[in-house]
XYZ file of C-alpha atoms in Angstrom:
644
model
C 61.604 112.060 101.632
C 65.466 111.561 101.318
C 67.413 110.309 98.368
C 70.694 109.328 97.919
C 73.233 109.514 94.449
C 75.927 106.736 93.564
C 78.021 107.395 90.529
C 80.933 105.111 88.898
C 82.951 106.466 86.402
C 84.536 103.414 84.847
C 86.720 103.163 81.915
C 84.155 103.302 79.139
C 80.745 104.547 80.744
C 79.733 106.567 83.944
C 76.069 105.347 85.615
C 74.540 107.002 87.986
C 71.386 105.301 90.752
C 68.743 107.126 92.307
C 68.276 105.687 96.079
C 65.284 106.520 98.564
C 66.821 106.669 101.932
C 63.622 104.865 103.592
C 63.924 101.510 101.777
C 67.025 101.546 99.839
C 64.970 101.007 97.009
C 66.173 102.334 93.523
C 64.066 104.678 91.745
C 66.088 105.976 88.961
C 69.641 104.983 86.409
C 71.377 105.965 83.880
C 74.069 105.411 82.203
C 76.674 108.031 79.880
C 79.846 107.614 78.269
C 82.790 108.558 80.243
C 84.571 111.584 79.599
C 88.402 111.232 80.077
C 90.244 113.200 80.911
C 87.692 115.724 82.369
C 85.469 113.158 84.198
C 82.581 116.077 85.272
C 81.135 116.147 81.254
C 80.202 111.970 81.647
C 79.046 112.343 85.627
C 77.000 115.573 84.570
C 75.437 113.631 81.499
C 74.547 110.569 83.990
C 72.933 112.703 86.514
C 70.685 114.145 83.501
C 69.921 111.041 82.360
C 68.282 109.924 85.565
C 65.751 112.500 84.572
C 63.604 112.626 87.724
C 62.922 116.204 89.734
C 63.968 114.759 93.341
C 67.617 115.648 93.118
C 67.244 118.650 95.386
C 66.229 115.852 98.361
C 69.251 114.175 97.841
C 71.119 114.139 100.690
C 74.137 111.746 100.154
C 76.249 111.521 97.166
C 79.201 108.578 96.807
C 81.463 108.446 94.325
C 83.875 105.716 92.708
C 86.348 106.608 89.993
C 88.981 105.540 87.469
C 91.120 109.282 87.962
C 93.224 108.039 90.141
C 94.113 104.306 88.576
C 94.014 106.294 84.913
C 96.632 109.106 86.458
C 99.076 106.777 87.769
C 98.968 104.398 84.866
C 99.694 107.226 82.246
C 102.500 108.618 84.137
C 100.107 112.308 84.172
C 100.611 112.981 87.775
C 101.903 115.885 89.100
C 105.397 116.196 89.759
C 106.643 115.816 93.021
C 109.633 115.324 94.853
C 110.268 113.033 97.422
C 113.109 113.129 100.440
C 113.735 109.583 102.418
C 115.474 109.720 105.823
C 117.627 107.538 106.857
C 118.690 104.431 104.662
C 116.340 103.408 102.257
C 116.475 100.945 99.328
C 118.254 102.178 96.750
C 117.868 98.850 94.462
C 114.772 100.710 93.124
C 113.867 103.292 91.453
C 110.711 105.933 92.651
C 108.375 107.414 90.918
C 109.544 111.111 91.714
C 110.876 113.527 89.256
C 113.168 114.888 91.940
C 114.255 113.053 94.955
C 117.251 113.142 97.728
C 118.784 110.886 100.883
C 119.266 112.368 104.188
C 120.554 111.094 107.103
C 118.327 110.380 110.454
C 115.432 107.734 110.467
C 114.681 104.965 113.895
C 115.059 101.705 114.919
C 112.516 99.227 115.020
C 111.559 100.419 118.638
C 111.279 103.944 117.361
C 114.510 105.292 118.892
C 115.724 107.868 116.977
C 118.909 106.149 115.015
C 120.646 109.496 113.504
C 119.900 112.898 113.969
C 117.551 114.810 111.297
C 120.233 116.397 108.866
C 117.201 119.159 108.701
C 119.676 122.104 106.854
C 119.549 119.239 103.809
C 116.148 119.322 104.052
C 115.460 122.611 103.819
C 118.061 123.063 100.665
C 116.125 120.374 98.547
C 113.219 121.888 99.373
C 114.550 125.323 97.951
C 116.278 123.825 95.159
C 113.128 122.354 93.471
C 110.329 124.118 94.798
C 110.256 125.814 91.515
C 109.396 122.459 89.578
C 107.285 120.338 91.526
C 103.607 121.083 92.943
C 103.987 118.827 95.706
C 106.527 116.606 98.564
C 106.684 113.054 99.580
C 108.437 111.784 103.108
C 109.058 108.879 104.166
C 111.607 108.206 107.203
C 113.021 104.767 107.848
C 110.695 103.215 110.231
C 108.324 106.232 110.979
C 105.434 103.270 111.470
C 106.994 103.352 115.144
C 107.988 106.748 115.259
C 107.174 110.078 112.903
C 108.852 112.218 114.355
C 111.201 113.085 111.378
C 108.292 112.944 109.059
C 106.520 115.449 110.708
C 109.846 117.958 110.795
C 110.599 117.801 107.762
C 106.942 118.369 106.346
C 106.510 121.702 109.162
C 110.073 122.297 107.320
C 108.820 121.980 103.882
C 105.932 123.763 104.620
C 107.282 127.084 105.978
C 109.894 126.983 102.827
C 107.785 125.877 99.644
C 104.352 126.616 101.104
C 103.355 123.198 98.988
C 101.399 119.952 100.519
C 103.347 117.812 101.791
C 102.285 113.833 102.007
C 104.318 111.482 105.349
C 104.521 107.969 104.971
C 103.860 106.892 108.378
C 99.755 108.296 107.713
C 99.284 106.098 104.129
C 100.632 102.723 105.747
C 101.656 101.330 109.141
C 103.371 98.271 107.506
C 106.776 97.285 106.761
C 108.482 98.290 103.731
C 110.552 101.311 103.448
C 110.448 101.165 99.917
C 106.691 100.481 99.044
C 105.757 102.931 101.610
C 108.039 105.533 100.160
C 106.023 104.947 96.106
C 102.759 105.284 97.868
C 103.512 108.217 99.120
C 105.118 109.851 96.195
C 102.177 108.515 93.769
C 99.559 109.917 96.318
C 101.346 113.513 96.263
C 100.959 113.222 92.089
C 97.510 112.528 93.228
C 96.953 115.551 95.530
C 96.226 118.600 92.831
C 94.127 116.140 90.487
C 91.806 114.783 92.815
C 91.658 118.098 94.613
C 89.933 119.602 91.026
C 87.614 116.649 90.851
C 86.161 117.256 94.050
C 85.802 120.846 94.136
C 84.423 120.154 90.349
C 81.909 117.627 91.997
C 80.962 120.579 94.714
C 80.306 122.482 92.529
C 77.969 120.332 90.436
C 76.382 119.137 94.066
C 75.736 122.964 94.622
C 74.489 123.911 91.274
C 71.828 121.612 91.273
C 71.265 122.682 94.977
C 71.492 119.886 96.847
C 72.362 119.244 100.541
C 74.456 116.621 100.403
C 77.403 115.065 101.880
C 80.395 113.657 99.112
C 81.954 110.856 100.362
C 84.111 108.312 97.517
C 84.894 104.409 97.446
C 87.769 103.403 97.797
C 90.259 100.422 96.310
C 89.296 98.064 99.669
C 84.852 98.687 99.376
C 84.543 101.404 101.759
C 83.612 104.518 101.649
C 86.577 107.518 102.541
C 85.045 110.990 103.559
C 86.278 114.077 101.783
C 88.644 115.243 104.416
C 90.573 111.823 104.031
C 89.820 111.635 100.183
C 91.950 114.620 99.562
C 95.030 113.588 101.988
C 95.019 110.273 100.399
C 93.531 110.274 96.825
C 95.889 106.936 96.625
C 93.427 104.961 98.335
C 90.714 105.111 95.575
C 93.091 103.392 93.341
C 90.839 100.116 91.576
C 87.724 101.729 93.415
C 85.961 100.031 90.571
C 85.751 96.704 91.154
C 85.519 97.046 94.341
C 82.136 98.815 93.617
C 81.011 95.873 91.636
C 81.804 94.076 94.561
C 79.815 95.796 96.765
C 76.934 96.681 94.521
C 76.384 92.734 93.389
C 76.178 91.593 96.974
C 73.197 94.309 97.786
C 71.288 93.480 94.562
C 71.613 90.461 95.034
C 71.496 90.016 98.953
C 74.088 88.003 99.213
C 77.098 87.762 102.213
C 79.118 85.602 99.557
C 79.391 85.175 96.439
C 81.509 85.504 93.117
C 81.426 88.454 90.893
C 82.198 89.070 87.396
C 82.082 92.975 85.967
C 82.093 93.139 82.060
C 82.802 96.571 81.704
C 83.512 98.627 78.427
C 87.634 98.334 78.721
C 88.031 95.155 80.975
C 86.743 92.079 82.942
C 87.052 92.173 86.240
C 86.281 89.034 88.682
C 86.616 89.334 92.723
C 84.764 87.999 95.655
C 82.839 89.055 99.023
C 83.136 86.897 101.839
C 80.851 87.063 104.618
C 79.936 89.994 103.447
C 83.478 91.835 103.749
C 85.656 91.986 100.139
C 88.275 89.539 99.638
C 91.794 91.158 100.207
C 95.273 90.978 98.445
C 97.991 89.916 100.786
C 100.162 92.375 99.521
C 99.736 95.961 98.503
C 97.877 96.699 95.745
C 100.440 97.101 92.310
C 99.140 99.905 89.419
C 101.199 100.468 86.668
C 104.118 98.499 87.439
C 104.291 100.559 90.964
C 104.095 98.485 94.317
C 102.840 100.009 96.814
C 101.136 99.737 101.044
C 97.051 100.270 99.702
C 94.859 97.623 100.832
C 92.742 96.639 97.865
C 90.613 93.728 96.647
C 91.993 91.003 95.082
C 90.708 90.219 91.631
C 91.609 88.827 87.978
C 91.649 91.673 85.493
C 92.060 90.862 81.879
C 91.689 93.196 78.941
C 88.530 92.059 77.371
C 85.163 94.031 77.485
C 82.705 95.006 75.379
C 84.504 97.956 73.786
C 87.708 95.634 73.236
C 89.114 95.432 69.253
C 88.224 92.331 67.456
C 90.827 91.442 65.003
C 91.931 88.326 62.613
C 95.058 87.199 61.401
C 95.624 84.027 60.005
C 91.935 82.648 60.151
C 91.739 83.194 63.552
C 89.832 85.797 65.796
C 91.455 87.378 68.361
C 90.220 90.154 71.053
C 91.897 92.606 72.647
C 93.848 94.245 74.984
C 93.127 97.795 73.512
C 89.753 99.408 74.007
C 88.363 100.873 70.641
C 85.210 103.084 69.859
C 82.447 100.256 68.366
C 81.640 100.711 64.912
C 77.640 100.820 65.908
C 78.461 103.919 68.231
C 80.684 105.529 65.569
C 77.667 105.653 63.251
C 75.579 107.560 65.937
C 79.105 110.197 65.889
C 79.736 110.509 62.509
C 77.054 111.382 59.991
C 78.868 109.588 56.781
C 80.510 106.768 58.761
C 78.328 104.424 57.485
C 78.737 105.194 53.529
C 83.322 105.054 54.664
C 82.145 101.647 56.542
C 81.013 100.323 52.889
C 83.991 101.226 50.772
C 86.920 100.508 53.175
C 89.590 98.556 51.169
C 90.435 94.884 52.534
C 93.617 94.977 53.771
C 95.971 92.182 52.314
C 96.151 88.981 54.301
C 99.950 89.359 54.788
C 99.846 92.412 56.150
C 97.108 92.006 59.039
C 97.883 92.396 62.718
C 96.418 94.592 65.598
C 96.348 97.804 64.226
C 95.942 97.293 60.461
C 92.558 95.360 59.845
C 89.492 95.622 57.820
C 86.719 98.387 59.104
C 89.856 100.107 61.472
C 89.338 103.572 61.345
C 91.255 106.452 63.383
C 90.538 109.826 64.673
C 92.676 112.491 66.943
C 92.000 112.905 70.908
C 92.356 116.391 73.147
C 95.916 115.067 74.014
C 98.793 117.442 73.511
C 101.790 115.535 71.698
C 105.039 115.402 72.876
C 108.634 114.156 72.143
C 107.320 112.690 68.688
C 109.736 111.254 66.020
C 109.305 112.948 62.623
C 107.471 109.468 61.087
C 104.708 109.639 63.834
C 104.605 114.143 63.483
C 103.529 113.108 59.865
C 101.324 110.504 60.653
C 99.438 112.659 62.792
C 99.594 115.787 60.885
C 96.644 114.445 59.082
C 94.723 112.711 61.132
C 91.728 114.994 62.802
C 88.491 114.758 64.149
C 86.599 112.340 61.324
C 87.467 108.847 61.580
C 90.005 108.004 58.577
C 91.091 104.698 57.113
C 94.572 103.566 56.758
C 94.199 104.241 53.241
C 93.067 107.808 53.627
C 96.041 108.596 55.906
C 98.584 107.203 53.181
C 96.795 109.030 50.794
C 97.476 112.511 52.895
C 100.767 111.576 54.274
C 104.271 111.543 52.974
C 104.650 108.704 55.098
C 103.183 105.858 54.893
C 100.991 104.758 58.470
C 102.701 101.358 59.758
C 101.957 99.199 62.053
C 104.564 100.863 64.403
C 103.785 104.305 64.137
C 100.249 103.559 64.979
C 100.837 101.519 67.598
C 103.229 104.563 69.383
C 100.569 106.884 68.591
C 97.786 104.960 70.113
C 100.266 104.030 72.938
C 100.599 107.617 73.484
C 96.902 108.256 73.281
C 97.047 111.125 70.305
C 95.030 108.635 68.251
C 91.888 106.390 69.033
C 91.076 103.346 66.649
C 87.472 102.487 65.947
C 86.759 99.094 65.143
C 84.341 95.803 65.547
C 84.010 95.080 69.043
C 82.323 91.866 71.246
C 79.648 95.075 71.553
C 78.880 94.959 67.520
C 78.520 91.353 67.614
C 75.799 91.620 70.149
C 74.025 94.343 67.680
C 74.067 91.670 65.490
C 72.759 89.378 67.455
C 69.872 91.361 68.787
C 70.835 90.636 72.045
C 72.178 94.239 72.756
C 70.994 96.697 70.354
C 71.558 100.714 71.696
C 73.156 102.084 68.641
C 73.379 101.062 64.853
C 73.113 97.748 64.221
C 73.821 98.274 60.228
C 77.297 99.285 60.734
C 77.768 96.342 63.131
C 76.268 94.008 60.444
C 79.086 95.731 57.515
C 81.941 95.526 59.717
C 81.681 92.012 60.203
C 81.079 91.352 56.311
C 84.427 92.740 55.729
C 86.078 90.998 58.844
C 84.297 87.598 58.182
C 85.491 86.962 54.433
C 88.817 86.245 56.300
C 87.982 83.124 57.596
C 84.775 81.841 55.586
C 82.277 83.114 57.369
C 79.358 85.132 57.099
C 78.183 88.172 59.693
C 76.079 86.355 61.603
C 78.910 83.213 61.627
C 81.349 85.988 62.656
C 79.155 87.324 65.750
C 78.593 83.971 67.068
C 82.003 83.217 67.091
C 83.392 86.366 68.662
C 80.769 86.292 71.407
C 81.405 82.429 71.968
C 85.105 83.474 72.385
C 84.067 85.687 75.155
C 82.433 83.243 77.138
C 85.432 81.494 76.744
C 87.342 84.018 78.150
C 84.654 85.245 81.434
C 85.026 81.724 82.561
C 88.487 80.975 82.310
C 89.039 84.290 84.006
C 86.714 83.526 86.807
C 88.055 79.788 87.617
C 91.727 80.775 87.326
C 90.823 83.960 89.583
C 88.560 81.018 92.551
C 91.704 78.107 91.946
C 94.462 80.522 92.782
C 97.232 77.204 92.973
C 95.587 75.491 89.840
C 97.804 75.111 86.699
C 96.704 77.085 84.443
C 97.254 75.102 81.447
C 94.514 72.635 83.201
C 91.964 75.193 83.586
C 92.251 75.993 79.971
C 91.949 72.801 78.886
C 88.904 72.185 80.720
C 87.049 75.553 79.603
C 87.885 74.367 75.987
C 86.464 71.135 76.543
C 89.689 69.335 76.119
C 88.506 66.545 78.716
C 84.673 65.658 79.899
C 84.381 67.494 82.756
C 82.681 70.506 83.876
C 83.854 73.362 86.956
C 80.949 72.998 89.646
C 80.866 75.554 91.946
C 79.499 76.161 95.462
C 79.487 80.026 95.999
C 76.620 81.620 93.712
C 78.048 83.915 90.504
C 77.102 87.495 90.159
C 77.393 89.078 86.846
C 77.342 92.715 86.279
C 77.607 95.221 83.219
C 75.373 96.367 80.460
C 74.894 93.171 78.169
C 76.126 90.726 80.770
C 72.011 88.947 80.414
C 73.583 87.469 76.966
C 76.576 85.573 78.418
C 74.195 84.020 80.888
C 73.237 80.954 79.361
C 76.371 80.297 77.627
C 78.589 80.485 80.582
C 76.187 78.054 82.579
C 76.784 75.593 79.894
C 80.748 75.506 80.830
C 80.091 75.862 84.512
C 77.902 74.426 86.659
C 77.126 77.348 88.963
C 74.062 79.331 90.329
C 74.763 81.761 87.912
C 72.734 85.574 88.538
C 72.108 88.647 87.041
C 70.277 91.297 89.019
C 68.211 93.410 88.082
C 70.448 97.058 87.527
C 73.116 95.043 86.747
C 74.091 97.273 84.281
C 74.806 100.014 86.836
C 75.750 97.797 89.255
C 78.976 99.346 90.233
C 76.980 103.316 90.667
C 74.678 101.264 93.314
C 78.270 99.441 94.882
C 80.101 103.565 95.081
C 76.551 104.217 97.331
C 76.546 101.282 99.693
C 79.968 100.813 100.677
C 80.470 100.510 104.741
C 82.599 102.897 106.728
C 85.590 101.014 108.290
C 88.045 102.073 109.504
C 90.438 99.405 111.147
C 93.011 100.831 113.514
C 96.295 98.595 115.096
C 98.563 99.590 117.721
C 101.456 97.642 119.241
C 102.211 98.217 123.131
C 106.186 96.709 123.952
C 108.251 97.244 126.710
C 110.760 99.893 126.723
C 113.388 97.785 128.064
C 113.429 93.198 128.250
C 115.269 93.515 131.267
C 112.545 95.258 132.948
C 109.305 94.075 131.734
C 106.865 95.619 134.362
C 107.713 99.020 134.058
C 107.894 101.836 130.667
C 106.403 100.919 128.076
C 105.936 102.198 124.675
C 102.637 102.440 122.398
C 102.817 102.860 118.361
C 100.087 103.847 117.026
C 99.369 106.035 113.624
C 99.217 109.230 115.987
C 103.001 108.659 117.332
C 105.257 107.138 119.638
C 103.425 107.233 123.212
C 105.472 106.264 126.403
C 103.562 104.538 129.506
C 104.763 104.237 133.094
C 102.548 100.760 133.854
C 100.764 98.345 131.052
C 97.293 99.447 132.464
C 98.173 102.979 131.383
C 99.351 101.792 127.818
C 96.157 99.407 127.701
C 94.000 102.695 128.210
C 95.608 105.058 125.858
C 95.995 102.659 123.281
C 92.056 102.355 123.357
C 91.981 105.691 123.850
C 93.950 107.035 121.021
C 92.120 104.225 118.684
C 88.628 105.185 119.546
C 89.520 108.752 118.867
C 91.023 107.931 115.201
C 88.098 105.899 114.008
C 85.422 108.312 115.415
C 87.095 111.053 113.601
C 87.263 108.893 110.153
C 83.547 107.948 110.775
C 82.508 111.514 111.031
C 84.156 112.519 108.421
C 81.780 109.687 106.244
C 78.894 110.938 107.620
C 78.763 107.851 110.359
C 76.889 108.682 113.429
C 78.036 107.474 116.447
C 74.288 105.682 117.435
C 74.337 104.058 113.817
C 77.748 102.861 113.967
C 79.762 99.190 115.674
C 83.087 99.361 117.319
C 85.098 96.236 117.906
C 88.169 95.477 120.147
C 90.115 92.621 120.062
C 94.085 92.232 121.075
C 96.124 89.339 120.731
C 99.592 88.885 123.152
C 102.598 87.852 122.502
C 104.817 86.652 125.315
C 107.748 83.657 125.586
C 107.043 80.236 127.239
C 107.357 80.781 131.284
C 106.813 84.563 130.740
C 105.790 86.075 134.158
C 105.257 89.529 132.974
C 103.027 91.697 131.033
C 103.255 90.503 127.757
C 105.965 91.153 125.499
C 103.838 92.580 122.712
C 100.255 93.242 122.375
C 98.645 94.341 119.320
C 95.413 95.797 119.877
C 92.508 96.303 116.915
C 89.891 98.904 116.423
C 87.715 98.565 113.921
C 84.269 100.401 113.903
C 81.804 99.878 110.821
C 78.703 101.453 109.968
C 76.879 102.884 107.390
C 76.490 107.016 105.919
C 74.064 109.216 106.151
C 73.692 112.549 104.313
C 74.539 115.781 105.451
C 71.228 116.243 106.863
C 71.452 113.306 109.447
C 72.311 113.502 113.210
């Protein structure tokens, strides 16, 4: 019997699912806390916690991660160094730490507009080999010919002996610039995700199984390993679109609605007919626009793990995550005694950082380019959680609000703190670590604004509610004010949201938001069972696709029946007749999606391949079409390594 292994490792926890191959049945979960940045601790600890003796028949492992989002969000990508031929966009700026201009590039039919200044080329490439670990290219309009891509990487190559990432193979649409940052963030990407998978080998190997790795990526399908370490880009928000994925098989549904509580964030998207819903537009991470096809979703900075704070009678939550007071307790052997004394901070001082039960501790990051407020600061602040109070009492300076705030922005300190995860200790309705330091931290919090604990934990999950169904109506009414939809969740006017498309709801404690959220929408509202590791079952299920176009034009208007040219990701390919560009178009297409297939672990006999091609021609056109744009796309599902 054959098993297969799905792991997510999301922003606060990393679950793993236990699949047998014969019914897709699962046999086996767990779920770890996340280890950031070194990922393998957390997806080692989930594998353990499955605790079952059938890991050496597993024969397929899938993976989805938060590296890549995490990397390019914290600006800790490798540096790189891009060159752009021909004339690019220079109203932007690019996230290289060393990039140049040189002349040559083509038009829009791929004719080659100014020679490759390729002596420029290789003098960059000299110049800061030294400093950068990997090169970006993109030429102006290599989507209809790469030629001067591919010189200048075999140029880059034989000088700086580093990887070197082309435009043209990320993206096939227009934009210089956007396809220019994708391919600069995926060559930050390239020695990070490289470590991750040949740490993931490894771990595959020591526990001796035969399996194929394959990853998710940002769109719901799967990438093979070969393509996941060209283009570790793609895997960007591979998340949610595991949660995507993973609702609609547990809950055998084509369509459908589906919300993802995780530890850091809530994330709401939708499947379709059984295919993720798609932005229009290239998926944007940390400020950074860029060509990769992702889901579309609503993302706002509320989970379970988020800070719950007051100031001026009211409760806010949010956006930072923090470490819950009930799982600080399990950490620290006297945290609970520190939880009783803390002093009350005084109203007027209150805000995000500074609040009653708000502890901090140091992380594993390595400071840099500190001021000499925040050196002292964090001088004294180590590996057992301190109060504000303890800090000032160590420090020549005393811990503000701002210097707290740049050292948590900088991630050299992490706050602990009552989170929406404490109230549900208190509740009973989620109860994994210790509920007593849940129960304190709220006594201190509450006397704010006249309430007691339990007062306090009613309200704070009530305002999450709140908040899950305002973010999945504004995410389903995409043209609805937003203003309106606010004023309806609050029950500002009598009128409910009914919706038609059943709501999937995934994440650890999601079973206790249920039956509030049906009482502000009128939905058919689910939560599967393994919802909590919903998005570990969504990295293992994911399709291969692999969607191929290619244009076929004449080489000349004036004579339409003879030469023509076919783009396609391969190249620039010129025909004598339109029957010979028909048949290496479908040639060249077949060949690029069998090889992407195979490299998932597709088989051809388990595995659908479309055609379609739409023409584009004039009124009174007597000729071969103008334009054709023909579409491969072949889907089918993995198999593991031991699979034919």
């Amino acid at each position: 019997m054959k098993f297969s292994l799905g792991i997510d490792a999301g922003g606060t926890y990393t679950d793993a699912v236990l699949v047998k191959d014969t019914d897709g049945s699962i046999v086996a979960t767990s779920k770890a806390l996340t280890t950031y940045p070194d990922l393998i601790r957390g997806i080692r600890d989930a594998i353990d916690g499955l605790r079952t003796d059938d890991l050496d028949k597993v024969s397929l492992v899938s993976v989805s991660t938060t590296l890549a989002t995490n990397t390019v969000l914290e600006g800790t990508g490798s540096p790189v160094a891009l060159i752009l031929v021909g004339d690019h966009p220079t109203k932007g700026t690019y996230p290289a730490k060393h990039y140049t201009m040189v002349t040559g590039g083509h038009t829009f039919d791929g004719e080659e507009n100014m020679p490759l200044d390729c002596i420029a080329v290789k003098n960059f490439a000299l110049k800061v080999k030294e400093f950068v670990s990997a090169f970006a290219v993109s030429s102006f309009f290599s989507i209809r010919n790469p030629e001067h891509e591919l010189t200048v990487r075999e140029i880059v190559r034989e000088a700086t002996g580093l990887p070197v990432v082309c435009g043209h193979e990320l993206s096939q649409d227009l934009g210089a610039y956007e396809r220019a940052v994708t391919a600069t963030l995926n060559a930050q990407l390239l020695p990070i995700c490289r470590s991750f998978i040949d740490s993931m080998i490894n771990e595959i190997q020591r526990r001796e199984m035969n399996a194929r790795l394959i990853m998710l990526k940002c769109d719901g399908t799967v990438i093979g390993i070969r393509e996941a370490l060209e283009k570790p880009i793609e895997s960007i928000f591979s998340g949610p679109a595991a949660s995507l994925v993973g609702a609609s098989y547990l809950c055998g549904l084509d369509t459908c609605a589906v919300i993802d509580v995780g530890g850091t964030s809530t994330d709401v998207s939708s499947v379709i007919d059984g295919v993720p819903e798609i932005t229009d537009t290239g998926a944007v991470v940390g400020g950074w626009k860029t060509r990769v096809r992702a889901t579309r979703m609503e993302t706002s900075a509320l989970g379970g793990d988020s800070q719950v704070w007051v100031k001026s009678k009211h409760i806010f939550i949010g956006p930072r995550r923090v470490i819950p007071l009930c799982l600080a307790a399990e950490r620290y052997p006297m945290f609970i005694d520190k939880l009783k004394r803390c002093v009350i901070p005084s109203r007027s001082s209150l805000d995000m950082n500074i609040q009653p039960a708000r502890f901090y501790i140091r992380t594993g990051f390595e400071p840099i380019e500190l001021d000499e407020f925040e050196t002292e600061v964090l001088s004294v602040i180590g590996n057992e959680p301190l109060t504000i109070e303890e800090i000032a009492s160590s420090s020549h300076k005393y811990p503000s609000s701002v210097i707290l705030d740049a050292l948590v922005s900088k991630r050299l300190i992490q706050p602990i703190g009552f989170t929406p995860t404490d109230a549900l200790h208190i509740l009973g309705e989620y109860t994994r670590w210790n509920t007593q330091a849940a129960f304190i931290g709220a006594s201190h919090l509450s006397r704010l604004i006249k309430k007691d604990a339990l007062g306090f934990a009613l309200a704070v999950k009530a305002k999450m509610v709140h908040s899950i169904a305002f973010d999945l109506m504004y995410f389903l009414l995409k043209d609805v004010d937003r203003k309106g939809i606010e004023q309806i969740i609050n029950g500002e006017f009598p009128a409910l949201f009914k919706l038609n498309m059943p709501v999937v709801m995934l994440g650890g404690p999601v079973t206790s938001f249920k039956e509030d959220l049906s009482k502000i929408i009128d939905a058919d509202i689910r939560v599967p069972e393994h919802a909590a590791v919903g998005n570990a079952a969504g990295a293992l299920f994911g399709k291969g696709i692999k969607r191929v176009e290619i244009f076929i034009r004449p080489f000349s208007i004036s004579e339409p029946d003879r030469n023509y040219l076919v783009f396609s990701p391969s190249g620039r390919q010129k025909a004598e007749t339109y029957s010979e560009a028909l048949d290496y178009a479908k040639r060249i297409g077949t060949q690029i999606v069998n090889e992407y297939m195979d490299d998932c672990g597709v088989s051809k006999h388990n595995m659908d391949i479309e055609f379609s091609q739409q023409l584009f021609s004039p009124e009174d056109w007597k000729h071969a079409p103008l334009e054709t744009k023909i579409v491969i796309m072949a889907v089918g599902f993995p198999k593991g390594k031991n699979y034919s």
